[in-house]
Tab-separated table of N, CA and C in Angstrom:
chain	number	residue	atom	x	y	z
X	259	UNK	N	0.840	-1.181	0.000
X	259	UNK	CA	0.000	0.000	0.000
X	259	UNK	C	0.886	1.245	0.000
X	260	UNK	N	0.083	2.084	-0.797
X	260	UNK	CA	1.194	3.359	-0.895
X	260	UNK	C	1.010	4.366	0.628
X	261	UNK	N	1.586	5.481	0.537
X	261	UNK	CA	0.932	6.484	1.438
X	261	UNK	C	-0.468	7.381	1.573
X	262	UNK	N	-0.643	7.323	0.082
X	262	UNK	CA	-2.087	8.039	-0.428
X	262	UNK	C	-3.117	7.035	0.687
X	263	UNK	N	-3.716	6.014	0.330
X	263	UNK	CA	-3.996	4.712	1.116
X	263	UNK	C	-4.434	4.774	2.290
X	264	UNK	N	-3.062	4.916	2.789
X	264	UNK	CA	-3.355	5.473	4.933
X	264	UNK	C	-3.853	6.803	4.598
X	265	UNK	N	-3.628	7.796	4.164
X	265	UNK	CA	-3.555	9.123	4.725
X	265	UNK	C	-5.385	9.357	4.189
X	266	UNK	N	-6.370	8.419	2.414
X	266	UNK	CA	-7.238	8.767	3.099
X	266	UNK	C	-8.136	7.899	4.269
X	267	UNK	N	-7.750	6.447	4.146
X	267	UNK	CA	-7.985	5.753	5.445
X	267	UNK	C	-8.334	6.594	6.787
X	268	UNK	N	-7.503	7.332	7.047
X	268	UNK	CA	-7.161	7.799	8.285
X	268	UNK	C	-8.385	9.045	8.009
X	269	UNK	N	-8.268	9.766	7.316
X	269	UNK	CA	-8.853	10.632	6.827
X	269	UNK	C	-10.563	10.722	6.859
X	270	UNK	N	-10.937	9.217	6.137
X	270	UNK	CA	-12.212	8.934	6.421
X	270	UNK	C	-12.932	8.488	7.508
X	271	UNK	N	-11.762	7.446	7.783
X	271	UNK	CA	-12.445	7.359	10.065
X	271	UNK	C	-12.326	8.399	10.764
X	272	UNK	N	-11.446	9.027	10.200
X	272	UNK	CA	-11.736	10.645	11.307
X	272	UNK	C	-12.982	11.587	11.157
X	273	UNK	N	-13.249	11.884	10.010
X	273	UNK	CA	-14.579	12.298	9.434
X	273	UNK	C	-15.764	11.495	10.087
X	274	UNK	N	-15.574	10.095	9.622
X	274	UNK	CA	-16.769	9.411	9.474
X	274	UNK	C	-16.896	8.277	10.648
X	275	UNK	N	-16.244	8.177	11.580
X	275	UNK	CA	-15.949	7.146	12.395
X	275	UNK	C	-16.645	5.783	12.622
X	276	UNK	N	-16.498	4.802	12.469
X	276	UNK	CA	-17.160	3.423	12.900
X	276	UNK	C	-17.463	3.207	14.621
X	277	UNK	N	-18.840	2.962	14.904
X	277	UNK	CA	-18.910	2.278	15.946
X	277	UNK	C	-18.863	3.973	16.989
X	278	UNK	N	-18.607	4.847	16.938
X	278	UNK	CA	-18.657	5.585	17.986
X	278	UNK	C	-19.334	6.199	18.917
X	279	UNK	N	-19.997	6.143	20.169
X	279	UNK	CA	-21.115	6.141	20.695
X	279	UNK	C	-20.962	5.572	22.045
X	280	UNK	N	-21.634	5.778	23.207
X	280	UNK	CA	-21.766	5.093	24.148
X	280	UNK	C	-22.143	3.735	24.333
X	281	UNK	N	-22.085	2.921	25.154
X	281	UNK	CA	-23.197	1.303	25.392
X	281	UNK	C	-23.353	1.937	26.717
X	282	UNK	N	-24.994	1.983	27.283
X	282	UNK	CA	-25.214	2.170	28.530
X	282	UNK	C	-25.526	0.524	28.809
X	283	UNK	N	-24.688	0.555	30.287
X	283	UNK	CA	-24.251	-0.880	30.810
X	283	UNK	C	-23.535	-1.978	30.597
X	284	UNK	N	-22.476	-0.947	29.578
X	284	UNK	CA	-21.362	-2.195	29.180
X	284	UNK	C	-20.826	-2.804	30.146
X	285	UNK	N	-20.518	-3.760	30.030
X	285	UNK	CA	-19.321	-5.253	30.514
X	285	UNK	C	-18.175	-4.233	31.083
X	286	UNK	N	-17.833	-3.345	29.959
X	286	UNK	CA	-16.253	-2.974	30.187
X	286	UNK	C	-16.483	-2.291	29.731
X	287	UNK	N	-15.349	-0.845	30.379
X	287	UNK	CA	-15.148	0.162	30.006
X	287	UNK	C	-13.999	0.720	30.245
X	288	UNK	N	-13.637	0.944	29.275
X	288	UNK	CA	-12.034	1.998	29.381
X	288	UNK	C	-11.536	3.169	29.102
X	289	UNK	N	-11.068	3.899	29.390
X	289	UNK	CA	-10.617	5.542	29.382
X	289	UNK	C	-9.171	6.058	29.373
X	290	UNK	N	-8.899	6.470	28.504
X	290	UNK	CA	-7.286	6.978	28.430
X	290	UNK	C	-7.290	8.119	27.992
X	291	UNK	N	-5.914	8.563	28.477
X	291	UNK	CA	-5.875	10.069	28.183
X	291	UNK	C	-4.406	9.869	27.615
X	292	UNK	N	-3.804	10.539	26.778
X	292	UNK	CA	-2.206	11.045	26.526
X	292	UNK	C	-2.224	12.381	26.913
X	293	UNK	N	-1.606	12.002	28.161
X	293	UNK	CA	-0.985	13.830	28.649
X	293	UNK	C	-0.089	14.614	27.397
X	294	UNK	N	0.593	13.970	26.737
X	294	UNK	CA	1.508	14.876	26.106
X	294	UNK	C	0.474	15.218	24.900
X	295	UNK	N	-0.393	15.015	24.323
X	295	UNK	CA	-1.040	16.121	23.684
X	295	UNK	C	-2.880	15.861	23.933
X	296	UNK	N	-2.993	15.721	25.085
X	296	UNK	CA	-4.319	15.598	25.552
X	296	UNK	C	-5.769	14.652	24.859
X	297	UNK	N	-5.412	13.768	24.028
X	297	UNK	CA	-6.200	13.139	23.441
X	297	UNK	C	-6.953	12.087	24.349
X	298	UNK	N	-8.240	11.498	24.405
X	298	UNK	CA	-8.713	10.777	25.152
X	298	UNK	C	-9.480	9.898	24.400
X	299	UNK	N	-9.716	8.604	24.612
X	299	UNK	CA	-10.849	7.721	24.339
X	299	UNK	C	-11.572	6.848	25.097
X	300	UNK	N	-12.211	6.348	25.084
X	300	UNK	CA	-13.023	5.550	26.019
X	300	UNK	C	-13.598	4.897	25.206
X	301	UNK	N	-13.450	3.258	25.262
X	301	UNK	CA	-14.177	2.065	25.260
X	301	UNK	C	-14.992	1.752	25.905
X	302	UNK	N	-16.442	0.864	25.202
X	302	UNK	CA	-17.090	0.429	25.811
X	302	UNK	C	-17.398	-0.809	25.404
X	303	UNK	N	-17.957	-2.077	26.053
X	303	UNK	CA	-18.099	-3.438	25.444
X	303	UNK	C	-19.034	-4.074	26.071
X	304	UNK	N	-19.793	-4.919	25.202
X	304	UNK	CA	-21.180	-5.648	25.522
X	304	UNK	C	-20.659	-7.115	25.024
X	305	UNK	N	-21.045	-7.818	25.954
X	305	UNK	CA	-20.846	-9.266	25.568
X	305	UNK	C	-22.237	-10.089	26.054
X	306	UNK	N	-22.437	-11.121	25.046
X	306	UNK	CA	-23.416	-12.276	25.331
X	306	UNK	C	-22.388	-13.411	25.454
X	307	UNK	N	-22.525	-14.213	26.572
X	307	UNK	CA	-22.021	-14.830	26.854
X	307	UNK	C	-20.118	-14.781	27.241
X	308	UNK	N	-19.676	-15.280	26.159
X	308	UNK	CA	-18.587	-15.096	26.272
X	308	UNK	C	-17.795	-14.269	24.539
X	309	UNK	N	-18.949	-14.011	23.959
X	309	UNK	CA	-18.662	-13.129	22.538
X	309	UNK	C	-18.593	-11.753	22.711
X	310	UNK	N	-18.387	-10.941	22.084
X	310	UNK	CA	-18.191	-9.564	21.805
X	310	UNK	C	-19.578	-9.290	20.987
X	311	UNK	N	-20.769	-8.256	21.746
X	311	UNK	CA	-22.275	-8.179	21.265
X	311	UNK	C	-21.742	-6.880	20.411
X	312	UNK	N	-20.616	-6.181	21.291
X	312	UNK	CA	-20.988	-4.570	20.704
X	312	UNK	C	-19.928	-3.759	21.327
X	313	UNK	N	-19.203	-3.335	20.858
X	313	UNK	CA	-18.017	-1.765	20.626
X	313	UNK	C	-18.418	-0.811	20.256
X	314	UNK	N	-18.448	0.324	21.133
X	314	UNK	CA	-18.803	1.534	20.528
X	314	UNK	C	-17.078	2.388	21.359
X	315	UNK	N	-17.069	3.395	20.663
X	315	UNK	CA	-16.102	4.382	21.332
X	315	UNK	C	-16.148	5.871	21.315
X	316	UNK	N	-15.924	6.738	22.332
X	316	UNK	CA	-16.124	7.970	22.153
X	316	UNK	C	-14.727	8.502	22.039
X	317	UNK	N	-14.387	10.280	21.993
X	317	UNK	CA	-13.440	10.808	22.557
X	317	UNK	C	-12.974	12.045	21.901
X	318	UNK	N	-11.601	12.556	22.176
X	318	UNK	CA	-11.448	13.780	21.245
X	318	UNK	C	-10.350	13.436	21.118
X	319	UNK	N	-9.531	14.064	20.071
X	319	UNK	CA	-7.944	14.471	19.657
X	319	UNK	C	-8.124	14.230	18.101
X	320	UNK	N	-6.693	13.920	17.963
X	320	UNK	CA	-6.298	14.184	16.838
X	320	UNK	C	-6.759	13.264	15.602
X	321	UNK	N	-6.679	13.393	14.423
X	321	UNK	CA	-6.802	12.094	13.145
X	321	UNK	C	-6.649	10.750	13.872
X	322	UNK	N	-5.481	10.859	13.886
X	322	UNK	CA	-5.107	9.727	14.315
X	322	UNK	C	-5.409	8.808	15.203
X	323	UNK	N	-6.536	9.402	16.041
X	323	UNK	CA	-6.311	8.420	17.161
X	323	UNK	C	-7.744	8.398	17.022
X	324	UNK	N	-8.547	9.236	16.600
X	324	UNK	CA	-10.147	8.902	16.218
X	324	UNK	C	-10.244	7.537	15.310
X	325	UNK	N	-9.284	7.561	14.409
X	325	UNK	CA	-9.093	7.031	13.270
X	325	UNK	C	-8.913	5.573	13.720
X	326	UNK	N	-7.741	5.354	14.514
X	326	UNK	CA	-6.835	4.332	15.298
X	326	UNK	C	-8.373	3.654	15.900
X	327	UNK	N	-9.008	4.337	16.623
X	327	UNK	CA	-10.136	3.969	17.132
X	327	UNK	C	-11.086	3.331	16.930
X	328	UNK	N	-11.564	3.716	15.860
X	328	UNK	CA	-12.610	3.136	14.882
X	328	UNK	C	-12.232	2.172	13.996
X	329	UNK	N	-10.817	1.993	13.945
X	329	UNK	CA	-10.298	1.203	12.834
X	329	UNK	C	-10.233	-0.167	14.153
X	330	UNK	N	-9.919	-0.019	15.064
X	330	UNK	CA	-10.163	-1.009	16.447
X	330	UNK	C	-11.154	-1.132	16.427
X	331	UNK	N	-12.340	-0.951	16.108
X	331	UNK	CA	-13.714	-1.350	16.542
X	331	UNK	C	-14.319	-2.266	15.745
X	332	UNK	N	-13.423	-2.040	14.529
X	332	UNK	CA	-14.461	-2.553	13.221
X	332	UNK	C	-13.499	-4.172	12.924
């Protein structure tokens, strides 16, 4: 894959994100922050049984990590 590729990859999950949203009463939930340029996300996860029902994710910062995010979900 060239660079064009990632950059609009990245480009379109940042715009358009997969999966992003709360689960009220997930299984699990997780929250991170990067102090060095303040970006945050938070996971959330629903399981039946012992499967994965549902990923959603919220948060703010940069391309990249919206991107990174949604590209994890899907």
């Amino acid at each position: 894959m060239n660079e064009e590729i990632y950059t609009e990859m990245i480009l379109e999950h940042s715009k358009n994100p997969s999966n992003f949203g709360r689960i009220e009463n997930a299984d699990a939930h997780a929250r991170d922050l990067n102090p060095s340029c303040g970006d945050v996300i938070e996971m959330f996860l629903k399981f039946n049984s012992s499967k994965l029902e549902d990923i959603k994710f919220t948060g703010n910062g940069c391309a990249v990590s919206q991107a990174s995010a949604s590209l994890l979900t899907e």
